[in-house]
Amino acid sequence: MALILQDRASDSSHTMCDEMRRYTLRKRAVEMQRTRDSILAAARAQLARVGYGSLRVDDVARRARVSRRTVYAHFPARSLLADAALRERVSALRERVARWHPRATEPAAVLDEIIAFHARSYREEYALMETLSQGAPEGGRRLLRELDAERLRTIARSVQIVSGHLRLAARDAVALIHATLSYPAWRVALTGPAGRRAPRLIASMLKAALL
């Protein structure tokens, strides 16, 4: 009887130790994830402020309130840090682009919605788009290409709604809209003589060419 009780006590002790070990590991994992998230948030803020070319790990560490060594423990290279910081934001934007579709069915209204969606996305993600298009590492440029491919699919899907009303073949219409509404072209339009009139002028140009 004494041996049975002793065995049970031993089993109970082992169980408690296992539970404590699992709790400690879970707590450590949560803390590591929290630290990683803080570093990524700090990196995104710095990228938006200074761009990739001027991104410094020391500044990221200071903003995240961790040591430089901690940043490197999570991200061994500056390019890996920038890539991870950008990837999460780009993935969210890609999902938003993939889900979007025009509500209208009338050709001119569909074009207006496509242009308005691009204008809104570029305005809301200005810092991200600037970082991706201005000196981002190869990982950032790859993310921009992936985002652009998603944008192309969304435009093609939207054009199909009004393909029977276009002056150009649907394929050519998609190519024209895609090129005209690319971020570099949009940026040039907004910063050039058109200024705030750029969206309206772009809409007029596309409608004249397509409808």
Coordinates of N, CA and C in Angstrom, one line a residue:
M1 N 0.8 -1.2 0.0 CA 0.0 0.0 0.0 C 0.9 1.3 0.0
A2 N 1.9 1.2 0.8 CA 2.8 2.3 0.9 C 3.5 2.6 -0.4
L3 N 3.9 1.4 -1.1 CA 4.5 1.6 -2.4 C 3.6 2.2 -3.4
I4 N 2.3 1.8 -3.4 CA 1.3 2.3 -4.3 C 1.2 3.8 -4.1
L5 N 1.1 4.2 -2.9 CA 0.9 5.7 -2.6 C 2.2 6.4 -3.0
Q6 N 3.3 5.8 -2.8 CA 4.6 6.4 -3.2 C 4.7 6.6 -4.7
D7 N 4.2 5.6 -5.5 CA 4.2 5.7 -6.9 C 3.2 6.8 -7.4
R8 N 2.1 6.8 -6.8 CA 1.1 7.9 -7.1 C 1.7 9.3 -6.9
A9 N 2.3 9.4 -5.8 CA 2.9 10.7 -5.4 C 4.0 11.1 -6.5
S10 N 4.8 10.0 -6.9 CA 5.8 10.2 -7.9 C 5.2 10.6 -9.2
D11 N 4.2 9.9 -9.6 CA 3.5 10.3 -10.9 C 2.9 11.7 -10.8
S12 N 2.3 12.0 -9.7 CA 1.8 13.4 -9.5 C 2.8 14.4 -9.6
S13 N 4.0 14.1 -9.0 CA 5.1 15.1 -9.1 C 5.6 15.3 -10.5
H14 N 5.7 14.1 -11.3 CA 6.2 14.2 -12.7 C 5.2 15.0 -13.5
T15 N 3.9 14.8 -13.2 CA 2.8 15.5 -14.0 C 2.9 17.0 -13.8
M16 N 3.1 17.4 -12.5 CA 3.2 18.8 -12.2 C 4.5 19.4 -12.8
C17 N 5.6 18.7 -12.8 CA 6.8 19.2 -13.5 C 6.6 19.4 -15.0
D18 N 5.9 18.4 -15.6 CA 5.6 18.5 -17.0 C 4.7 19.7 -17.3
E19 N 3.7 19.9 -16.5 CA 2.8 21.0 -16.7 C 3.6 22.4 -16.5
M20 N 4.5 22.4 -15.5 CA 5.2 23.6 -15.3 C 6.2 23.9 -16.5
R21 N 6.8 22.8 -17.0 CA 7.7 22.9 -18.1 C 6.9 23.5 -19.4
R22 N 5.7 22.9 -19.6 CA 4.9 23.3 -20.8 C 4.5 24.8 -20.6
Y23 N 4.1 25.1 -19.4 CA 3.7 26.5 -19.1 C 4.9 27.5 -19.3
T24 N 6.1 27.1 -18.9 CA 7.2 28.0 -19.1 C 7.6 28.1 -20.6
L25 N 7.4 27.0 -21.3 CA 7.7 27.1 -22.8 C 6.7 28.0 -23.5
R26 N 5.4 27.8 -23.1 CA 4.4 28.6 -23.7 C 4.6 30.1 -23.4
K27 N 4.9 30.4 -22.1 CA 5.2 31.8 -21.7 C 6.3 32.4 -22.5
R28 N 7.4 31.6 -22.6 CA 8.6 32.0 -23.4 C 8.2 32.3 -24.8
A29 N 7.4 31.4 -25.4 CA 7.0 31.6 -26.8 C 6.2 32.8 -27.0
V30 N 5.3 33.1 -26.1 CA 4.5 34.3 -26.2 C 5.4 35.5 -26.1
E31 N 6.3 35.5 -25.1 CA 7.2 36.7 -25.0 C 8.1 36.9 -26.2
M32 N 8.6 35.8 -26.8 CA 9.4 35.9 -28.0 C 8.6 36.5 -29.2
Q33 N 7.3 36.0 -29.3 CA 6.4 36.5 -30.4 C 6.1 38.0 -30.1
R34 N 5.9 38.4 -28.9 CA 5.6 39.8 -28.6 C 6.8 40.6 -28.9
T35 N 8.0 40.2 -28.6 CA 9.2 40.9 -29.0 C 9.4 41.0 -30.5
R36 N 9.2 39.9 -31.2 CA 9.3 39.9 -32.6 C 8.3 40.9 -33.2
D37 N 7.0 40.9 -32.7 CA 6.0 41.9 -33.2 C 6.4 43.3 -33.0
S38 N 7.0 43.6 -31.8 CA 7.5 44.9 -31.5 C 8.6 45.4 -32.5
I39 N 9.5 44.4 -32.8 CA 10.6 44.7 -33.7 C 10.1 45.0 -35.1
L40 N 9.1 44.2 -35.5 CA 8.6 44.4 -36.9 C 7.8 45.7 -37.0
A41 N 7.0 46.0 -35.9 CA 6.3 47.3 -35.9 C 7.3 48.5 -35.9
A42 N 8.4 48.4 -35.2 CA 9.4 49.4 -35.2 C 10.1 49.6 -36.6
A43 N 10.3 48.4 -37.2 CA 11.0 48.4 -38.5 C 10.0 49.1 -39.5
R44 N 8.7 48.7 -39.5 CA 7.8 49.3 -40.4 C 7.7 50.9 -40.2
A45 N 7.7 51.3 -39.0 CA 7.7 52.7 -38.7 C 9.0 53.4 -39.2
Q46 N 10.1 52.8 -39.1 CA 11.4 53.4 -39.5 C 11.4 53.4 -41.1
L47 N 10.9 52.3 -41.7 CA 10.9 52.2 -43.1 C 10.0 53.3 -43.7
A48 N 8.9 53.5 -43.1 CA 8.0 54.6 -43.5 C 8.6 56.0 -43.4
R49 N 9.5 56.1 -42.4 CA 10.1 57.4 -42.0 C 11.3 57.7 -42.9
V50 N 12.2 56.7 -43.0 CA 13.5 57.0 -43.7 C 13.7 56.2 -44.9
G51 N 12.9 55.1 -45.2 CA 13.1 54.3 -46.4 C 14.2 53.2 -46.1
Y52 N 14.3 52.3 -47.0 CA 15.2 51.1 -46.8 C 16.7 51.6 -46.7
G53 N 17.0 52.5 -47.6 CA 18.4 53.0 -47.7 C 19.0 53.5 -46.4
S54 N 18.2 54.1 -45.6 CA 18.6 54.8 -44.4 C 18.2 54.0 -43.2
L55 N 17.7 52.8 -43.4 CA 17.2 52.0 -42.2 C 18.4 51.5 -41.4
R56 N 18.4 51.8 -40.1 CA 19.5 51.3 -39.2 C 18.9 50.5 -38.1
V57 N 19.6 49.3 -37.9 CA 19.2 48.4 -36.9 C 19.1 49.1 -35.5
D58 N 20.1 49.9 -35.2 CA 20.1 50.6 -33.9 C 18.9 51.4 -33.7
D59 N 18.4 52.1 -34.7 CA 17.2 52.9 -34.6 C 15.9 52.0 -34.4
V60 N 15.9 50.9 -35.1 CA 14.8 49.9 -34.9 C 14.8 49.4 -33.4
A61 N 16.0 49.0 -33.0 CA 16.1 48.5 -31.6 C 15.6 49.5 -30.6
R62 N 16.0 50.8 -30.8 CA 15.7 51.9 -29.9 C 14.1 52.1 -29.9
R63 N 13.6 52.0 -31.0 CA 12.1 52.2 -31.1 C 11.3 51.1 -30.5
A64 N 11.9 49.9 -30.7 CA 11.2 48.7 -30.1 C 11.6 48.4 -28.7
R65 N 12.5 49.2 -28.1 CA 12.9 49.1 -26.7 C 13.5 47.8 -26.4
V66 N 14.4 47.3 -27.3 CA 15.1 46.1 -27.1 C 16.6 46.4 -27.5
S67 N 17.5 45.4 -27.3 CA 18.9 45.6 -27.6 C 19.1 45.3 -29.1
R68 N 20.2 45.8 -29.6 CA 20.6 45.5 -31.0 C 20.8 44.0 -31.2
R69 N 21.3 43.4 -30.1 CA 21.6 41.9 -30.2 C 20.2 41.2 -30.3
T70 N 19.2 41.7 -29.6 CA 17.9 41.0 -29.7 C 17.3 41.1 -31.1
V71 N 17.5 42.3 -31.8 CA 17.0 42.4 -33.1 C 17.7 41.4 -34.0
Y72 N 19.0 41.3 -33.9 CA 19.8 40.4 -34.7 C 19.5 38.9 -34.4
A73 N 19.1 38.6 -33.2 CA 18.7 37.3 -32.8 C 17.5 36.8 -33.6
H74 N 16.6 37.8 -33.8 CA 15.4 37.5 -34.6 C 15.6 37.6 -36.1
F75 N 16.4 38.6 -36.5 CA 16.6 38.8 -37.9 C 18.1 39.1 -38.1
P76 N 18.9 38.1 -38.6 CA 20.3 38.1 -38.7 C 20.8 39.2 -39.7
A77 N 20.0 39.7 -40.6 CA 20.5 40.7 -41.5 C 19.4 41.8 -41.7
R78 N 19.9 43.0 -42.0 CA 19.0 44.1 -42.2 C 17.9 43.8 -43.3
S79 N 18.4 43.2 -44.4 CA 17.5 42.9 -45.5 C 16.4 41.9 -45.0
L80 N 16.7 41.0 -44.2 CA 15.7 40.0 -43.7 C 14.7 40.7 -42.8
L81 N 15.2 41.7 -42.0 CA 14.3 42.5 -41.1 C 13.3 43.3 -42.0
A82 N 13.8 44.0 -43.0 CA 13.0 44.8 -43.9 C 12.0 43.9 -44.6
D83 N 12.4 42.8 -45.1 CA 11.6 41.9 -45.9 C 10.4 41.4 -45.0
A84 N 10.7 41.0 -43.8 CA 9.7 40.5 -42.9 C 8.7 41.6 -42.5
A85 N 9.2 42.8 -42.3 CA 8.3 43.9 -41.9 C 7.4 44.3 -43.0
L86 N 7.9 44.2 -44.3 CA 7.1 44.6 -45.4 C 6.1 43.5 -45.8
R87 N 6.5 42.2 -45.7 CA 5.7 41.1 -46.1 C 4.4 41.0 -45.5
E88 N 4.3 41.2 -44.2 CA 3.0 41.2 -43.5 C 2.1 42.2 -44.0
R89 N 2.6 43.5 -44.2 CA 1.7 44.6 -44.7 C 1.3 44.3 -46.1
V90 N 2.2 43.8 -46.9 CA 1.9 43.6 -48.3 C 0.8 42.5 -48.4
S91 N 1.0 41.4 -47.6 CA 0.0 40.3 -47.6 C -1.4 40.8 -47.3
A92 N -1.5 41.7 -46.4 CA -2.8 42.3 -46.0 C -3.4 43.1 -47.2
L93 N -2.5 43.8 -47.8 CA -3.0 44.6 -49.0 C -3.4 43.7 -50.2
R94 N -2.6 42.7 -50.4 CA -2.9 41.8 -51.5 C -4.3 41.1 -51.3
E95 N -4.6 40.7 -50.0 CA -5.9 40.1 -49.7 C -7.0 41.1 -50.0
R96 N -6.8 42.4 -49.6 CA -7.8 43.4 -49.9 C -8.0 43.6 -51.4
V97 N -6.9 43.6 -52.2 CA -7.0 43.7 -53.6 C -7.8 42.5 -54.2
A98 N -7.4 41.4 -53.7 CA -8.0 40.1 -54.3 C -9.5 40.1 -54.0
R99 N -10.0 40.6 -52.8 CA -11.4 40.6 -52.5 C -12.2 41.6 -53.2
W100 N -11.6 42.7 -53.7 CA -12.3 43.8 -54.2 C -13.0 43.5 -55.5
H101 N -14.2 44.1 -55.7 CA -14.8 44.0 -57.0 C -15.8 45.2 -57.2
P102 N -16.0 45.7 -58.4 CA -16.9 46.8 -58.5 C -18.3 46.5 -58.3
R103 N -19.0 47.4 -57.7 CA -20.5 47.1 -57.5 C -21.3 47.5 -58.7
A104 N -20.8 48.4 -59.5 CA -21.6 48.9 -60.6 C -21.4 47.9 -61.8
T105 N -22.3 48.1 -62.8 CA -22.2 47.3 -64.0 C -22.2 48.2 -65.2
E106 N -22.4 49.4 -65.1 CA -22.4 50.4 -66.2 C -20.9 50.7 -66.4
P107 N -20.4 50.7 -67.7 CA -19.0 50.8 -68.0 C -18.3 52.0 -67.4
A108 N -18.8 53.2 -67.5 CA -18.2 54.4 -66.9 C -18.1 54.3 -65.4
A109 N -19.1 53.8 -64.8 CA -19.1 53.6 -63.3 C -18.1 52.6 -62.9
V110 N -18.0 51.5 -63.6 CA -17.0 50.5 -63.3 C -15.6 51.1 -63.3
L111 N -15.3 51.8 -64.4 CA -14.0 52.5 -64.5 C -13.7 53.5 -63.3
D112 N -14.8 54.2 -63.0 CA -14.7 55.1 -61.8 C -14.3 54.4 -60.5
E113 N -15.0 53.2 -60.3 CA -14.7 52.4 -59.1 C -13.3 51.9 -59.1
I114 N -12.8 51.4 -60.3 CA -11.5 50.9 -60.4 C -10.4 52.0 -60.0
I115 N -10.6 53.1 -60.6 CA -9.7 54.3 -60.3 C -9.8 54.7 -58.8
A116 N -11.0 54.8 -58.3 CA -11.2 55.2 -56.9 C -10.6 54.2 -55.9
F117 N -10.7 52.9 -56.3 CA -10.0 51.9 -55.4 C -8.5 52.0 -55.4
H118 N -7.9 52.2 -56.6 CA -6.5 52.5 -56.6 C -6.1 53.7 -55.8
A119 N -6.9 54.8 -56.0 CA -6.5 56.0 -55.3 C -6.6 55.9 -53.8
R120 N -7.6 55.2 -53.3 CA -7.8 54.9 -51.9 C -6.6 54.0 -51.4
S121 N -6.3 53.0 -52.1 CA -5.3 52.1 -51.6 C -3.9 52.7 -51.6
Y122 N -3.6 53.5 -52.6 CA -2.3 54.2 -52.6 C -2.2 55.3 -51.6
R123 N -3.4 55.9 -51.3 CA -3.4 57.0 -50.2 C -3.2 56.3 -48.9
E124 N -3.9 55.2 -48.6 CA -3.9 54.6 -47.3 C -2.5 53.9 -47.1
E125 N -1.9 53.4 -48.1 CA -0.6 52.7 -48.0 C 0.5 53.4 -48.6
Y126 N 0.5 54.7 -48.5 CA 1.5 55.6 -49.2 C 2.9 55.2 -48.7
A127 N 3.1 55.1 -47.4 CA 4.4 54.8 -46.9 C 4.9 53.4 -47.4
L128 N 4.0 52.5 -47.4 CA 4.4 51.1 -47.9 C 4.8 51.2 -49.4
M129 N 4.0 51.8 -50.2 CA 4.2 51.8 -51.6 C 5.5 52.6 -51.9
E130 N 5.8 53.7 -51.2 CA 7.0 54.4 -51.4 C 8.2 53.5 -51.1
T131 N 8.1 52.8 -50.0 CA 9.2 51.9 -49.6 C 9.5 50.8 -50.6
L132 N 8.4 50.2 -51.1 CA 8.5 49.1 -52.1 C 9.1 49.6 -53.4
S133 N 8.8 50.8 -53.8 CA 9.2 51.3 -55.1 C 10.4 52.1 -55.1
Q134 N 10.9 52.5 -53.9 CA 12.1 53.4 -53.8 C 13.2 52.7 -53.0
G135 N 14.0 51.9 -53.7 CA 15.2 51.3 -53.1 C 15.0 50.2 -52.1
A136 N 13.9 49.4 -52.2 CA 13.7 48.3 -51.3 C 14.6 47.2 -51.7
P137 N 14.9 46.2 -50.7 CA 15.8 45.1 -51.1 C 15.1 44.2 -52.1
E138 N 15.8 43.2 -52.6 CA 15.2 42.3 -53.6 C 13.9 41.7 -53.1
G139 N 13.9 41.3 -51.8 CA 12.6 40.8 -51.2 C 11.5 41.7 -51.3
G140 N 11.7 43.0 -51.1 CA 10.7 44.0 -51.2 C 10.2 44.2 -52.7
R141 N 11.2 44.1 -53.6 CA 10.8 44.2 -55.0 C 9.9 43.0 -55.5
R142 N 10.3 41.9 -54.9 CA 9.5 40.7 -55.2 C 8.1 40.8 -54.7
L143 N 7.9 41.4 -53.5 CA 6.6 41.6 -52.9 C 5.8 42.6 -53.8
L144 N 6.5 43.6 -54.3 CA 5.8 44.6 -55.2 C 5.3 43.9 -56.5
R145 N 6.1 43.0 -57.0 CA 5.7 42.3 -58.2 C 4.5 41.4 -57.9
E146 N 4.5 40.7 -56.7 CA 3.4 39.9 -56.3 C 2.1 40.7 -56.2
L147 N 2.2 41.9 -55.6 CA 1.1 42.8 -55.4 C 0.6 43.3 -56.7
D148 N 1.5 43.6 -57.6 CA 1.1 44.0 -59.0 C 0.4 42.9 -59.8
A149 N 0.8 41.7 -59.6 CA 0.1 40.6 -60.2 C -1.3 40.4 -59.7
E150 N -1.5 40.6 -58.4 CA -2.8 40.6 -57.9 C -3.7 41.7 -58.4
R151 N -3.1 42.9 -58.5 CA -3.8 44.0 -59.1 C -4.2 43.7 -60.5
L152 N -3.4 43.1 -61.3 CA -3.7 42.8 -62.7 C -4.9 41.8 -62.7
R153 N -4.9 40.8 -61.9 CA -6.0 39.9 -61.9 C -7.3 40.6 -61.5
T154 N -7.3 41.5 -60.6 CA -8.5 42.2 -60.2 C -9.0 43.1 -61.3
I155 N -8.1 43.8 -62.0 CA -8.5 44.6 -63.1 C -9.1 43.7 -64.2
A156 N -8.5 42.6 -64.5 CA -9.0 41.7 -65.6 C -10.4 41.2 -65.2
R157 N -10.6 40.9 -64.0 CA -11.9 40.4 -63.5 C -12.9 41.5 -63.6
S158 N -12.5 42.7 -63.3 CA -13.5 43.8 -63.4 C -13.8 44.2 -64.8
V159 N -12.8 44.1 -65.7 CA -13.0 44.5 -67.1 C -14.0 43.5 -67.8
Q160 N -14.0 42.3 -67.4 CA -14.9 41.3 -68.0 C -16.3 41.7 -67.8
I161 N -16.7 42.4 -66.8 CA -18.0 42.8 -66.5 C -18.6 43.7 -67.7
V162 N -17.6 44.5 -68.2 CA -18.1 45.5 -69.3 C -17.4 45.2 -70.6
S163 N -16.8 44.0 -70.8 CA -16.1 43.8 -72.0 C -16.8 44.0 -73.3
G164 N -18.2 43.8 -73.2 CA -19.0 44.0 -74.5 C -19.2 45.4 -74.8
H165 N -18.8 46.3 -74.0 CA -19.1 47.8 -74.2 C -17.8 48.5 -74.5
L166 N -16.7 47.9 -74.7 CA -15.4 48.6 -74.8 C -15.0 48.7 -76.3
R167 N -14.3 49.8 -76.6 CA -13.8 50.1 -77.9 C -12.6 49.2 -78.2
L168 N -11.9 48.8 -77.2 CA -10.7 47.9 -77.4 C -11.0 46.5 -76.9
A169 N -10.2 45.6 -77.4 CA -10.3 44.2 -76.9 C -10.1 44.2 -75.4
A170 N -10.7 43.3 -74.7 CA -10.6 43.2 -73.2 C -9.2 43.1 -72.8
R171 N -8.4 42.3 -73.5 CA -7.0 42.2 -73.1 C -6.2 43.5 -73.2
D172 N -6.5 44.3 -74.3 CA -5.8 45.6 -74.4 C -6.3 46.6 -73.4
A173 N -7.6 46.5 -73.1 CA -8.2 47.4 -72.0 C -7.5 47.1 -70.7
V174 N -7.4 45.9 -70.4 CA -6.7 45.5 -69.1 C -5.3 46.0 -69.0
A175 N -4.6 45.8 -70.1 CA -3.2 46.3 -70.2 C -3.1 47.8 -70.0
L176 N -4.0 48.5 -70.6 CA -4.0 50.0 -70.5 C -4.3 50.5 -69.1
I177 N -5.3 49.9 -68.5 CA -5.7 50.3 -67.2 C -4.6 49.9 -66.2
H178 N -4.0 48.7 -66.3 CA -3.0 48.3 -65.5 C -1.8 49.2 -65.5
A179 N -1.4 49.6 -66.7 CA -0.2 50.5 -66.8 C -0.5 51.9 -66.3
T180 N -1.7 52.4 -66.6 CA -2.0 53.8 -66.2 C -2.1 53.9 -64.7
L181 N -2.6 52.8 -64.1 CA -2.9 52.9 -62.6 C -1.7 52.3 -61.8
S182 N -0.6 51.9 -62.4 CA 0.5 51.4 -61.7 C 1.0 52.5 -60.7
Y183 N 1.6 52.1 -59.6 CA 2.0 53.1 -58.6 C 3.0 54.2 -59.1
P184 N 4.0 53.8 -59.9 CA 4.9 54.8 -60.4 C 4.2 55.8 -61.3
A185 N 3.3 55.3 -62.2 CA 2.6 56.3 -63.1 C 1.6 57.2 -62.2
W186 N 1.0 56.6 -61.2 CA 0.1 57.3 -60.4 C 0.9 58.4 -59.6
R187 N 2.0 58.1 -59.1 CA 2.9 59.0 -58.4 C 3.3 60.2 -59.2
V188 N 3.7 59.9 -60.5 CA 4.1 60.9 -61.4 C 2.9 61.9 -61.7
A189 N 1.8 61.3 -61.9 CA 0.6 62.1 -62.1 C 0.2 63.0 -61.0
L190 N 0.3 62.5 -59.8 CA 0.0 63.3 -58.6 C 1.0 64.4 -58.3
T191 N 2.2 64.1 -58.6 CA 3.3 65.1 -58.2 C 3.6 66.0 -59.4
G192 N 3.0 65.8 -60.6 CA 3.2 66.6 -61.7 C 2.2 67.8 -61.8
P193 N 2.1 68.4 -63.0 CA 1.2 69.5 -63.1 C -0.3 69.2 -62.8
A194 N -0.7 68.0 -63.0 CA -2.1 67.6 -62.7 C -2.4 67.8 -61.2
G195 N -1.5 67.4 -60.3 CA -1.7 67.5 -58.9 C -3.0 66.7 -58.5
R196 N -3.8 67.4 -57.7 CA -5.0 66.8 -57.2 C -6.1 66.4 -58.3
R197 N -5.9 67.1 -59.4 CA -6.8 66.8 -60.5 C -6.5 65.5 -61.2
A198 N -5.4 64.8 -60.9 CA -4.9 63.6 -61.6 C -5.9 62.5 -61.6
P199 N -6.6 62.2 -60.5 CA -7.6 61.1 -60.7 C -8.7 61.4 -61.7
R200 N -9.2 62.6 -61.7 CA -10.2 63.0 -62.6 C -9.7 63.0 -64.0
L201 N -8.5 63.5 -64.3 CA -7.9 63.5 -65.6 C -7.7 62.1 -66.1
I202 N -7.2 61.2 -65.2 CA -6.9 59.8 -65.6 C -8.2 59.1 -66.0
A203 N -9.3 59.4 -65.2 CA -10.6 58.8 -65.5 C -11.1 59.3 -66.9
S204 N -10.9 60.6 -67.2 CA -11.4 61.1 -68.5 C -10.6 60.4 -69.6
M205 N -9.3 60.3 -69.4 CA -8.4 59.7 -70.4 C -8.8 58.2 -70.7
L206 N -9.0 57.4 -69.6 CA -9.4 56.0 -69.8 C -10.7 55.9 -70.5
K207 N -11.7 56.7 -70.0 CA -13.0 56.6 -70.6 C -13.0 57.0 -72.1
A208 N -12.2 58.0 -72.5 CA -12.1 58.4 -73.9 C -11.5 57.3 -74.7
A209 N -10.5 56.6 -74.1 CA -9.8 55.5 -74.9 C -10.6 54.2 -74.9
L210 N -11.4 54.0 -73.9 CA -12.1 52.6 -73.8 C -13.5 52.6 -74.1
L211 N -14.2 53.7 -74.0 CA -15.7 53.7 -74.1 C -16.2 54.4 -75.3

